[in-house]
Short mmCIF file of N, CA, C and O in Angstrom, two decimals:
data_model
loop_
_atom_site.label_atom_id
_atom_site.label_comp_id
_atom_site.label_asym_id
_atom_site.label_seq_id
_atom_site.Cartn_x
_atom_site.Cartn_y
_atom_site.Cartn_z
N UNK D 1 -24.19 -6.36 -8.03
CA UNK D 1 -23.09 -6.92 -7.29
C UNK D 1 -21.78 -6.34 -7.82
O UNK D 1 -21.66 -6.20 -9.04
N UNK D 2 -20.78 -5.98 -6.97
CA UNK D 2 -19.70 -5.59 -7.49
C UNK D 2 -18.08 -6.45 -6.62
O UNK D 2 -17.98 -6.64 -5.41
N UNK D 3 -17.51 -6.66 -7.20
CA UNK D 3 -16.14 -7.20 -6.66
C UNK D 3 -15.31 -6.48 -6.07
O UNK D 3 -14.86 -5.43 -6.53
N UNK D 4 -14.99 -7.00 -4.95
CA UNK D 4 -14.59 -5.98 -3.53
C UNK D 4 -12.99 -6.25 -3.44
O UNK D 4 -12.19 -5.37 -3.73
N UNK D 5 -12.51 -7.76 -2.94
CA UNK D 5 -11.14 -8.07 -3.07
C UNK D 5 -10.96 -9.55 -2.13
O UNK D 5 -11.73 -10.08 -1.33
N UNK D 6 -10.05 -9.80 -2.46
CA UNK D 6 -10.00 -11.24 -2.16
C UNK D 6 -8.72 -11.54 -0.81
O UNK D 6 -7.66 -11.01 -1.15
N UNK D 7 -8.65 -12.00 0.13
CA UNK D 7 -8.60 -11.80 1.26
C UNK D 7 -8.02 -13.35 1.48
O UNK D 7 -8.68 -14.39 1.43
N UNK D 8 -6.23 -13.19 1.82
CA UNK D 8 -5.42 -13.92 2.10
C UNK D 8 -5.04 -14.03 3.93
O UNK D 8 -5.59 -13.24 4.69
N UNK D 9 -4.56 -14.56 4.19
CA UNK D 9 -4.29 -14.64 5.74
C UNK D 9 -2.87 -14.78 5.52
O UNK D 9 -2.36 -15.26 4.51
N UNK D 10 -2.17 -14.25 6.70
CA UNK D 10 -0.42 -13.83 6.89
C UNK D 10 -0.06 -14.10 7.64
O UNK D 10 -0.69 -13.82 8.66
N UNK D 11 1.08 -14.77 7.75
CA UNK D 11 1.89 -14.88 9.35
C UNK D 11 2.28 -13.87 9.63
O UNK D 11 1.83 -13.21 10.56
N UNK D 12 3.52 -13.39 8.62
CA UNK D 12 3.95 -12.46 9.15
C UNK D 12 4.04 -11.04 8.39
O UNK D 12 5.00 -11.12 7.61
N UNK D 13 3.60 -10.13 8.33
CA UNK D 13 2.59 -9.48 7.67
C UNK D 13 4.22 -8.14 6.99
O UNK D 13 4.35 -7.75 5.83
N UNK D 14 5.07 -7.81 8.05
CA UNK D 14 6.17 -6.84 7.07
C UNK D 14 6.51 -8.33 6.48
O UNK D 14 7.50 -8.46 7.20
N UNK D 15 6.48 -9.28 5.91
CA UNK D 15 7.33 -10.31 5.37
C UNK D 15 6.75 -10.28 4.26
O UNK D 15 7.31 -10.26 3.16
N UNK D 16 5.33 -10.26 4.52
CA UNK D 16 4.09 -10.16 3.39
C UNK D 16 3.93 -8.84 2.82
O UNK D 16 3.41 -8.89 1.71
N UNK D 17 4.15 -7.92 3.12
CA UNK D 17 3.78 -6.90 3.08
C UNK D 17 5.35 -6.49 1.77
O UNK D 17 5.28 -5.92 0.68
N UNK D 18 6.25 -6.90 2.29
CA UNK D 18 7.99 -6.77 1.65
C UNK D 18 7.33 -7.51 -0.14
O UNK D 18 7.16 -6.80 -1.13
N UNK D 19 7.08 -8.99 -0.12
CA UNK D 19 6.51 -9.39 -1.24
C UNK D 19 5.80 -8.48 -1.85
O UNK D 19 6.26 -7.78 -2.75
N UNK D 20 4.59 -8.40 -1.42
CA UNK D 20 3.57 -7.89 -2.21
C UNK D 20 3.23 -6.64 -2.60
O UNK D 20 2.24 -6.37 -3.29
N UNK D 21 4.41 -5.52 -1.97
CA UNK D 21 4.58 -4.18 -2.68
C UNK D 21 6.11 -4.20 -2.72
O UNK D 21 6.43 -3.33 -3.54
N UNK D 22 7.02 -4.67 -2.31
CA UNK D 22 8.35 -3.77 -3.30
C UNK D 22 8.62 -4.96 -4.64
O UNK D 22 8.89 -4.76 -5.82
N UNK D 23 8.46 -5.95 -4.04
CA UNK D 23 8.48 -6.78 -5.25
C UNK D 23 7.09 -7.26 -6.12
O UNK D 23 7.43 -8.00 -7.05
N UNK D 24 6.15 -7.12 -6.10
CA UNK D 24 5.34 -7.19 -7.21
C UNK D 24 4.70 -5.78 -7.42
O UNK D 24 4.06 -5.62 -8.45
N UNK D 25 4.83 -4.67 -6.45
CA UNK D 25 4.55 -3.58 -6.71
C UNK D 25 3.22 -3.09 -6.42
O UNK D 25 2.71 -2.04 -6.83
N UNK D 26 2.62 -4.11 -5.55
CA UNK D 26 1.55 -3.66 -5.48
C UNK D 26 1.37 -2.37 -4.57
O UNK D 26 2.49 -1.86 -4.63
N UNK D 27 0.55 -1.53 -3.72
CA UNK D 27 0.34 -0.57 -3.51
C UNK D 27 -0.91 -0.67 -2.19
O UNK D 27 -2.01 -1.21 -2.35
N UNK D 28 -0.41 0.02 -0.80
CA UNK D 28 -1.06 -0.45 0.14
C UNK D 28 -2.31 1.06 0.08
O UNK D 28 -2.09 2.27 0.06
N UNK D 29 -3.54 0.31 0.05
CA UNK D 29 -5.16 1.33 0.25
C UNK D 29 -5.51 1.80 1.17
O UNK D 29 -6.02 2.92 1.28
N UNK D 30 -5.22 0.75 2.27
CA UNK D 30 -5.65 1.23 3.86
C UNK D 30 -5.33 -0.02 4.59
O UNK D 30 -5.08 -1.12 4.11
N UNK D 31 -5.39 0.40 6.08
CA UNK D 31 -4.84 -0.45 6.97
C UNK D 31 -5.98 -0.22 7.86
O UNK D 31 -6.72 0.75 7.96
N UNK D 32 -5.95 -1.47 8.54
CA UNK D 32 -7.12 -1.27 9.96
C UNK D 32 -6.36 -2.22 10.96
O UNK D 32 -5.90 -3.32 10.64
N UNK D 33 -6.26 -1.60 12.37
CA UNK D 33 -5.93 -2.60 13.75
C UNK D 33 -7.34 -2.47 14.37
O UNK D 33 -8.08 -1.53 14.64
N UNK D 34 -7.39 -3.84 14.47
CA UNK D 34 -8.80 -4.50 15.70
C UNK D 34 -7.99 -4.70 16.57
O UNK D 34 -7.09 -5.39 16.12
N UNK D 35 -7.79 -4.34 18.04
CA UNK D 35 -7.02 -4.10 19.22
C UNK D 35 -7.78 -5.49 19.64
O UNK D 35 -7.26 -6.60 19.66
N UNK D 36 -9.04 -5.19 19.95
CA UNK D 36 -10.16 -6.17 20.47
C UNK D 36 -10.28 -7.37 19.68
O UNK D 36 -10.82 -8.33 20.22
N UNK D 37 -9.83 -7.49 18.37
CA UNK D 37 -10.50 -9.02 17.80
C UNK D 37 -9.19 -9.95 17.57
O UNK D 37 -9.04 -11.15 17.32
N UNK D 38 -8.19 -8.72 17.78
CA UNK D 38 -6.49 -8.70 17.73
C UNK D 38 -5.98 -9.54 16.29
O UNK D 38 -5.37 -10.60 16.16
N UNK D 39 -6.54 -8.52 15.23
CA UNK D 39 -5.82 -8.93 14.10
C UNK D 39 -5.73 -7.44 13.25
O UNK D 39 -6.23 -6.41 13.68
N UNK D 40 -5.08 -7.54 12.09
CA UNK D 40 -4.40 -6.09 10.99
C UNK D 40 -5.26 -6.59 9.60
O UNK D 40 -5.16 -7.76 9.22
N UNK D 41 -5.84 -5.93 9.11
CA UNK D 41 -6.56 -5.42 7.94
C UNK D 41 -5.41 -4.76 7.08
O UNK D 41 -5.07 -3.61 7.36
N UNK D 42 -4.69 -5.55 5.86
CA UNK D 42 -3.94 -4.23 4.76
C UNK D 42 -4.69 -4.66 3.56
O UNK D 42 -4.87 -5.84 3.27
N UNK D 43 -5.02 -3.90 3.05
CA UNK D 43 -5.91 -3.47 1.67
C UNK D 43 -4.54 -3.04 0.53
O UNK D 43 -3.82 -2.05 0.69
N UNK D 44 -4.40 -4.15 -0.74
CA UNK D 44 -3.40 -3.44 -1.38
C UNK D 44 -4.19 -3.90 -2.55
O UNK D 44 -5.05 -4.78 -2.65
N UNK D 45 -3.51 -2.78 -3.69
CA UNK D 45 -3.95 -3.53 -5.21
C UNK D 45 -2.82 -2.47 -6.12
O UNK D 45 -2.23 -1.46 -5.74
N UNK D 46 -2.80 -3.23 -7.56
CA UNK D 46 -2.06 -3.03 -8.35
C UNK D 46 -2.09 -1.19 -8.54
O UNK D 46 -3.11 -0.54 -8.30
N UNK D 47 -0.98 -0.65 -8.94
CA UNK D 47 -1.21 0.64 -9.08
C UNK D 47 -2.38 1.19 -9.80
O UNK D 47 -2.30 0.81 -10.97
N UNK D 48 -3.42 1.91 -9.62
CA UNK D 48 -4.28 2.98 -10.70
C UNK D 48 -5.43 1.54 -10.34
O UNK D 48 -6.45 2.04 -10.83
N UNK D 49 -5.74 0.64 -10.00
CA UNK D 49 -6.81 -0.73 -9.89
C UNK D 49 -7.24 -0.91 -8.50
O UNK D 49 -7.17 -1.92 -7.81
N UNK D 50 -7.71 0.28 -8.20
CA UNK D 50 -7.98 -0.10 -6.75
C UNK D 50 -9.26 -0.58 -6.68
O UNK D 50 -9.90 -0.66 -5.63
N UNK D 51 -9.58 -0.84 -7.53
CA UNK D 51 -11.26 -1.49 -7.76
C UNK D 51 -10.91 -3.17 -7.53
O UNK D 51 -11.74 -3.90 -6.99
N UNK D 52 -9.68 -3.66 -7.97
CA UNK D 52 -9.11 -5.10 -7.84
C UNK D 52 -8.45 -5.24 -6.50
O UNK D 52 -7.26 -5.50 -6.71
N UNK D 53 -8.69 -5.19 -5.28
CA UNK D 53 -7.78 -5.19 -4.00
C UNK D 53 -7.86 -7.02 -3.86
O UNK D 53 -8.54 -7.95 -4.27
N UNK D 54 -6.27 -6.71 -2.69
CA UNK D 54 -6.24 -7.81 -1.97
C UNK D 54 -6.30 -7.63 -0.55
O UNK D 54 -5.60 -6.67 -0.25
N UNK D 55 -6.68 -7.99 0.12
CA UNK D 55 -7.11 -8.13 1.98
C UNK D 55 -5.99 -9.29 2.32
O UNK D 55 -6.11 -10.51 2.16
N UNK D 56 -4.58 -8.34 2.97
CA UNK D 56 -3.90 -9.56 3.92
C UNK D 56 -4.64 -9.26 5.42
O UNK D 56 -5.04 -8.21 5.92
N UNK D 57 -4.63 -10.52 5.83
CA UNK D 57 -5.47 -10.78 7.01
C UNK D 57 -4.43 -11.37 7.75
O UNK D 57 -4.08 -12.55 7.69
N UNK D 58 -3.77 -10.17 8.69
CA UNK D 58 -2.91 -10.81 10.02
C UNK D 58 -3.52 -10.86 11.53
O UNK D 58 -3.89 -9.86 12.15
N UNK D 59 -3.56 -12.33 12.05
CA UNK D 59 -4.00 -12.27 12.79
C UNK D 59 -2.77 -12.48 14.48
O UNK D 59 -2.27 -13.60 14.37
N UNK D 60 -2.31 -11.91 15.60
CA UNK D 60 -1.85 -11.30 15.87
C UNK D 60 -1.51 -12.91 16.63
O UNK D 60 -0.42 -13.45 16.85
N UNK D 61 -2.37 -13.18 16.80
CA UNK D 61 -1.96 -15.01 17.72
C UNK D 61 -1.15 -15.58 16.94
O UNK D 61 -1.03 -15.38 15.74
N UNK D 62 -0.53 -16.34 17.63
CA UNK D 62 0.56 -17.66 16.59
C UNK D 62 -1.31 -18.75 15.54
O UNK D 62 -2.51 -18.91 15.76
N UNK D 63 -0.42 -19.08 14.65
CA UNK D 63 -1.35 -19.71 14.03
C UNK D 63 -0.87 -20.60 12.86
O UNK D 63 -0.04 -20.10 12.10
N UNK D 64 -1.29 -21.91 12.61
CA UNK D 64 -0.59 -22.54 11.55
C UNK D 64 -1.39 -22.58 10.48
O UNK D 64 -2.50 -23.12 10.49
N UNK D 65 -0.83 -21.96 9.39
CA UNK D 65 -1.60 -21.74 8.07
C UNK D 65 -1.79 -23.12 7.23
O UNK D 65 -0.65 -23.57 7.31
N UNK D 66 -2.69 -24.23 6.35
CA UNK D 66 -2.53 -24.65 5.86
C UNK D 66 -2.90 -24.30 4.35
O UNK D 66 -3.71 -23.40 4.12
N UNK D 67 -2.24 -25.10 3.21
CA UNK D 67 -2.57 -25.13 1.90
C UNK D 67 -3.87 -25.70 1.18
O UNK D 67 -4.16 -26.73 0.57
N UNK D 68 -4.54 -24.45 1.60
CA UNK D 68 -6.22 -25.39 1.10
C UNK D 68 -6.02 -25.23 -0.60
O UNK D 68 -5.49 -24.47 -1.41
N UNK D 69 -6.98 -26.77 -0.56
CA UNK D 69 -7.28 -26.59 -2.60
C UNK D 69 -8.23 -25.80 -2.82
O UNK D 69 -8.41 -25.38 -3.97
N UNK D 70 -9.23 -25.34 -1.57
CA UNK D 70 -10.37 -24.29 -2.46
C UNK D 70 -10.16 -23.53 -3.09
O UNK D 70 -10.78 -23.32 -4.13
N UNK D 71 -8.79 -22.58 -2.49
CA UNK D 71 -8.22 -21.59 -3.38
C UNK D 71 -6.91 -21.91 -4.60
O UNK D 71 -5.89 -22.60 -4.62
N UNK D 72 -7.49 -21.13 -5.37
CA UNK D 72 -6.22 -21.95 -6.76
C UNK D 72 -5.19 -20.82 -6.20
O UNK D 72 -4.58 -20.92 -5.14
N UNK D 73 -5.08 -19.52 -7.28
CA UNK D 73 -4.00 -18.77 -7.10
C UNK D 73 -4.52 -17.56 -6.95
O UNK D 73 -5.74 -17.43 -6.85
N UNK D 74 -3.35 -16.12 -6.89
CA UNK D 74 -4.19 -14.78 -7.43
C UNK D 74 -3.37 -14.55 -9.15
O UNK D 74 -2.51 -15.30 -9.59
N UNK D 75 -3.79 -13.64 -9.68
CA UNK D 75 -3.31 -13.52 -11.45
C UNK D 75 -3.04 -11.97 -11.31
O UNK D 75 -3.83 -11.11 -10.92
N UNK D 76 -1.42 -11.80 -11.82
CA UNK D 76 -1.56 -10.20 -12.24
C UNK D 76 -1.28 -10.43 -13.41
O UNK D 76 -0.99 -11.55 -13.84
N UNK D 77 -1.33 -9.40 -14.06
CA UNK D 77 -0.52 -9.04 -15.66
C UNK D 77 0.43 -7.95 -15.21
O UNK D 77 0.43 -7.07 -14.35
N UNK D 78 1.44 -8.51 -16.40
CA UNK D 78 2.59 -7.97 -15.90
C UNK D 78 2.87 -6.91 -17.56
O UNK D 78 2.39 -7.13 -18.67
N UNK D 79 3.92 -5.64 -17.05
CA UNK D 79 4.32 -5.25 -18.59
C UNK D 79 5.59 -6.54 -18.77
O UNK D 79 5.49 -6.83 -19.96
N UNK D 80 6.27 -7.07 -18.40
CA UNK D 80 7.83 -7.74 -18.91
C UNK D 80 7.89 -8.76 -18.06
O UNK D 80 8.40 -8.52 -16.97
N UNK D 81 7.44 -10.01 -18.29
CA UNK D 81 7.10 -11.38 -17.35
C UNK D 81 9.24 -11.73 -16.95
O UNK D 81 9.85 -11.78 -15.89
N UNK D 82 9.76 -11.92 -18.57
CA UNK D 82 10.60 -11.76 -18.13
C UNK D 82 11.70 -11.49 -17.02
O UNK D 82 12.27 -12.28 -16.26
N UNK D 83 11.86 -9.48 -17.27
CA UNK D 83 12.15 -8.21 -16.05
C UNK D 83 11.75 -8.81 -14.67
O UNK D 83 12.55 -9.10 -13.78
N UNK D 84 10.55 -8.94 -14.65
CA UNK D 84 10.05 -9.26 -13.04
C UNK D 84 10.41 -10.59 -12.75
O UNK D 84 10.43 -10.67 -11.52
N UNK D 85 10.75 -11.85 -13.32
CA UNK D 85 11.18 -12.90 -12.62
C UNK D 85 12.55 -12.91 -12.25
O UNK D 85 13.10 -13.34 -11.24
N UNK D 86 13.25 -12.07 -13.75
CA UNK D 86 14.82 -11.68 -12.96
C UNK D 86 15.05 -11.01 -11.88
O UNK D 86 16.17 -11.04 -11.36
N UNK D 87 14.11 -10.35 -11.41
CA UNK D 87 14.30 -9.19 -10.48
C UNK D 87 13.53 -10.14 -9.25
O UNK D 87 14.31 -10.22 -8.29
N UNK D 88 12.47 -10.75 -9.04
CA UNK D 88 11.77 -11.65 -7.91
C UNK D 88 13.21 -12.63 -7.59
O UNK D 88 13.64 -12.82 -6.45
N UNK D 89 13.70 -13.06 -8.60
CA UNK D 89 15.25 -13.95 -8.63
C UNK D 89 16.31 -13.28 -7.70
O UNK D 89 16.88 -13.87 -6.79
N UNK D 90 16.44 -12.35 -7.94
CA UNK D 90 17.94 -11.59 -7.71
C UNK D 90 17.07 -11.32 -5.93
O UNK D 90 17.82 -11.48 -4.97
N UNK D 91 16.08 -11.07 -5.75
CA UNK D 91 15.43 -10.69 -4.56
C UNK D 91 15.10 -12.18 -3.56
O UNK D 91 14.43 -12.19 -2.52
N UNK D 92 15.86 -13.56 -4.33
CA UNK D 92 15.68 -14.48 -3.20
C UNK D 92 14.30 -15.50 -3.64
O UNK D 92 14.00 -16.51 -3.00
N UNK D 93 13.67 -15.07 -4.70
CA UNK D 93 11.91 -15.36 -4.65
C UNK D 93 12.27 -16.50 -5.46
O UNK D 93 13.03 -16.25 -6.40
N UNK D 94 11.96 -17.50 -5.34
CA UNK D 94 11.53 -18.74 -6.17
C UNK D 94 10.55 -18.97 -7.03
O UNK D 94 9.35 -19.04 -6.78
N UNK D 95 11.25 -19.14 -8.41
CA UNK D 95 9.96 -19.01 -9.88
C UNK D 95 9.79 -20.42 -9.68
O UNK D 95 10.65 -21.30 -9.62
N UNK D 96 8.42 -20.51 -9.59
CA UNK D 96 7.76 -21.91 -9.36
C UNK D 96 7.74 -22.61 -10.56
O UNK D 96 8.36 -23.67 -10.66
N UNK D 97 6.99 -22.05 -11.67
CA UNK D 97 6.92 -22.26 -12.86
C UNK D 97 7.92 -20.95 -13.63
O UNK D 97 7.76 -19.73 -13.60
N UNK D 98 8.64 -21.54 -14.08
CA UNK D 98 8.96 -20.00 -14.68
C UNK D 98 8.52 -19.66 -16.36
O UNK D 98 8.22 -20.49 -17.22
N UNK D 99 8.55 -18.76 -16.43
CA UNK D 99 8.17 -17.85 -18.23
C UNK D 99 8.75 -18.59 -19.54
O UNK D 99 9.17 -17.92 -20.48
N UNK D 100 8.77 -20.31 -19.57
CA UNK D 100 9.45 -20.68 -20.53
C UNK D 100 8.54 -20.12 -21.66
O UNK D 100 9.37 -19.68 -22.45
N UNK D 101 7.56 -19.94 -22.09
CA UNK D 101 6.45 -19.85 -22.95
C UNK D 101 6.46 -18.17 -23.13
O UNK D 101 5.81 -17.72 -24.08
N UNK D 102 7.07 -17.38 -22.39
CA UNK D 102 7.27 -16.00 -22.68
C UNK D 102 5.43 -15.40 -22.33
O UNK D 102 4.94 -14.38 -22.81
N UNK D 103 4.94 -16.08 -21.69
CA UNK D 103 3.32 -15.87 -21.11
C UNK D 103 3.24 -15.86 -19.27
O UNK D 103 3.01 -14.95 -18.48
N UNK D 104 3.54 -17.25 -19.08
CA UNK D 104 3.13 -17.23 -17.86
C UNK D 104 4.25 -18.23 -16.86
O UNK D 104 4.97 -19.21 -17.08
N UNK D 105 3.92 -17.34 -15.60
CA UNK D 105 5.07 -17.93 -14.29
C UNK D 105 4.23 -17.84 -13.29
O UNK D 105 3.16 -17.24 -13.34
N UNK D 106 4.85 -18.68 -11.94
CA UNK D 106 4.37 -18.98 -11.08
C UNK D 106 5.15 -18.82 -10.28
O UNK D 106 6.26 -19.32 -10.45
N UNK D 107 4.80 -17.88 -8.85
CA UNK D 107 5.69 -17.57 -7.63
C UNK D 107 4.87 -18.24 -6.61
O UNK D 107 3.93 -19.00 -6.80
N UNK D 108 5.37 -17.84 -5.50
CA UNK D 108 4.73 -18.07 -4.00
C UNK D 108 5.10 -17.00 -2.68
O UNK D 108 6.11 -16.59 -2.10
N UNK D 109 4.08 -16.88 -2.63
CA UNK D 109 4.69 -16.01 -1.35
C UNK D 109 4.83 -16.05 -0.36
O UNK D 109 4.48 -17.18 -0.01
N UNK D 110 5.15 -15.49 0.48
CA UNK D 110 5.88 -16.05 2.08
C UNK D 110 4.49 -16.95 2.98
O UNK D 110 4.80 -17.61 3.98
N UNK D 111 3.60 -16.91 2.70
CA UNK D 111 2.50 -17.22 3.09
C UNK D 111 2.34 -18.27 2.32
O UNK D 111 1.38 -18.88 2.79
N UNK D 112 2.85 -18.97 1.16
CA UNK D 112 2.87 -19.97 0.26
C UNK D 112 1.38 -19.94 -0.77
O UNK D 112 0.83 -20.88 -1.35
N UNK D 113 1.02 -18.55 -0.73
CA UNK D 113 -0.04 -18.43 -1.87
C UNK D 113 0.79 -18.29 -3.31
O UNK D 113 1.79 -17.61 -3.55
N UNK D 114 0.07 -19.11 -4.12
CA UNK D 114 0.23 -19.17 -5.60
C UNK D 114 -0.49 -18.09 -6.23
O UNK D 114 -1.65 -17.76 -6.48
N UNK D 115 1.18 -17.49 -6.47
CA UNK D 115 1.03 -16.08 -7.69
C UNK D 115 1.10 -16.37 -9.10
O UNK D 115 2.21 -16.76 -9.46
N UNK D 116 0.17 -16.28 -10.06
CA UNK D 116 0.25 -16.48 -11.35
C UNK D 116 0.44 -14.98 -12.01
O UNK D 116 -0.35 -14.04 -11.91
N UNK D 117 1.90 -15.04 -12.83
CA UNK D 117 2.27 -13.80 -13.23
C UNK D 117 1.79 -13.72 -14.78
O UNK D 117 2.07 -14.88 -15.07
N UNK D 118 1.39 -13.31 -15.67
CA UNK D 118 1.00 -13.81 -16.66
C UNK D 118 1.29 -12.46 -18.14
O UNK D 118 0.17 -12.15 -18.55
N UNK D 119 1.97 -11.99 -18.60
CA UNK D 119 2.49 -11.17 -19.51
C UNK D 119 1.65 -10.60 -20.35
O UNK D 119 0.76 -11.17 -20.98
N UNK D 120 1.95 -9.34 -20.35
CA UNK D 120 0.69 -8.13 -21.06
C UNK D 120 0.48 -7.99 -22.45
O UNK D 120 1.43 -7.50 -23.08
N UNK D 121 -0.55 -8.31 -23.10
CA UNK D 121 -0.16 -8.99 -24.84
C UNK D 121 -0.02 -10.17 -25.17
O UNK D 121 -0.60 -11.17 -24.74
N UNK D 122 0.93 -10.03 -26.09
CA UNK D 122 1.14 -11.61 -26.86
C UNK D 122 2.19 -11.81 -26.00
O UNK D 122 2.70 -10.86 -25.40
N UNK D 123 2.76 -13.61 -25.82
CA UNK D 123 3.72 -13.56 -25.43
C UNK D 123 5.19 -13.15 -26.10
O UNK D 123 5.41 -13.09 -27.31
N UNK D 124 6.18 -12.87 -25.00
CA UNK D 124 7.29 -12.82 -25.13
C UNK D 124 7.93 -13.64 -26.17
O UNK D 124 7.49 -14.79 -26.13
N UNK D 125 8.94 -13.45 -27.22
CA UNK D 125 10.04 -14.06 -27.59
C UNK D 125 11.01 -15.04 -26.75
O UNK D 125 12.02 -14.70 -26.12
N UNK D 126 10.33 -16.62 -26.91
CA UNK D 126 11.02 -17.82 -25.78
C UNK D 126 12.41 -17.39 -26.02
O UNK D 126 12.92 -17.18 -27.12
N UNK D 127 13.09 -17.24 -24.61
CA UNK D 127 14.44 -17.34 -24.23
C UNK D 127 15.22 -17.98 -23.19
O UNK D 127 14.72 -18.82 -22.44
N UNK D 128 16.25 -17.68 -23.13
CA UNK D 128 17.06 -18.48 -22.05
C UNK D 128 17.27 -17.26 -20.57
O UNK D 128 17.25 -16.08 -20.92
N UNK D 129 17.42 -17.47 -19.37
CA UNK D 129 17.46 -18.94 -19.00
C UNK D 129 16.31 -19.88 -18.82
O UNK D 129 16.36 -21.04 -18.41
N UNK D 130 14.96 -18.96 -19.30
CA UNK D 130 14.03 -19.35 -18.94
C UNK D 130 13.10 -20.83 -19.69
O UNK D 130 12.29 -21.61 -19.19
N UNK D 131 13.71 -20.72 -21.14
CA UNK D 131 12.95 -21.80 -21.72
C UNK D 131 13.77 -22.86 -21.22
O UNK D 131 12.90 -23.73 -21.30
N UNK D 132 14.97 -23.59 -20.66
CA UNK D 132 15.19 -24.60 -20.31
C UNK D 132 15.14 -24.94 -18.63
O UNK D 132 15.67 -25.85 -18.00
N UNK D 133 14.31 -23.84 -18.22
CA UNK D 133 14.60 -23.85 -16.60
C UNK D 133 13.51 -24.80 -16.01
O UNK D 133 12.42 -24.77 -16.58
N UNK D 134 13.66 -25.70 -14.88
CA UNK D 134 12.80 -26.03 -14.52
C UNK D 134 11.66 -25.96 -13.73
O UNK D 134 11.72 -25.02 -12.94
N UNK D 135 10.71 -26.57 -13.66
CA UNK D 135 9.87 -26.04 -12.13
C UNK D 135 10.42 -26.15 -10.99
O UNK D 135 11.54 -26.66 -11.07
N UNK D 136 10.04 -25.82 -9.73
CA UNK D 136 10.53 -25.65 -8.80
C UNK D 136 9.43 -25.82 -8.08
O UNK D 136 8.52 -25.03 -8.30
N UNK D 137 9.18 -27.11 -6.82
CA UNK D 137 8.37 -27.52 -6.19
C UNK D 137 6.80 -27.42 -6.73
O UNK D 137 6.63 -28.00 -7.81
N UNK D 138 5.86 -26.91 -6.27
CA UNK D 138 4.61 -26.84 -7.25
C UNK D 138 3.81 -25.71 -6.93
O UNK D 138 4.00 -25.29 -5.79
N UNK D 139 2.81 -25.01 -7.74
CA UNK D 139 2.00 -23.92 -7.28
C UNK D 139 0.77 -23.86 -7.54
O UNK D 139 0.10 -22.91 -7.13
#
């Protein structure tokens, strides 16, 4: 058995697509249009890990997404947990949990999936603004 990729559903897929490669950087594999089943296939994964993909699944009808508990979150490792929440910040993105612990944060993405960002190594040296910041709704 081998692990293929894990497969989110999108409203709106350049909205999703804006998240999940200029700001977390991920990197699009391939694309597929079903004309006939009328939905978009994008295949992305972290740079050089294309063995780890994610499947956004846009489907082309209006549709109301809900927040199931089956699924928890997805997990990257990051080089600078830090760098990237200032920069998800300055880009509008809401740190759910943020990096007080210099380890791990929590985003969401336009689709309201819970991103667990989680820092490469030991953690970070606790700092400001992050060790006194609070959560922000839940993830």
């Amino acid at each position: 058995m081998k692990y293929l990729h894990t497969m989110v559903r999108v409203l709106d897929l350049d909205k999703s697509l804006e998240f999940y490669c200029k700001h977390l950087g991920l990197e699009e594999l391939g694309r597929y249009d079903n004309e006939q089943g009328r939905f978009t296939l994008v295949f992305l994964a972290a740079p050089g890990q294309k063995e780890a993909q994610i499947e956004l699944t846009h489907n082309w009808d209006p549709e109301t997404l809900g927040e199931g508990r089956n699924f928890g979150h997805l997990a990257y490792e990051v080089e600078d947990i830090y760098a990237l929440c200032e920069r998800l910040m300055k880009a509008g993105i809401t740190i759910n949990r943020p990096p007080r612990d210099g380890r791990m944060a929590f985003v969401r993405s336009p689709d309201n999936v819970s991103i667990e960002l989680l820092q490469k190594g030991p953690a970070l040296p606790v700092k400001e603004p992050w060790a006194s910041m609070p959560n922000t709704g839940h993830w």
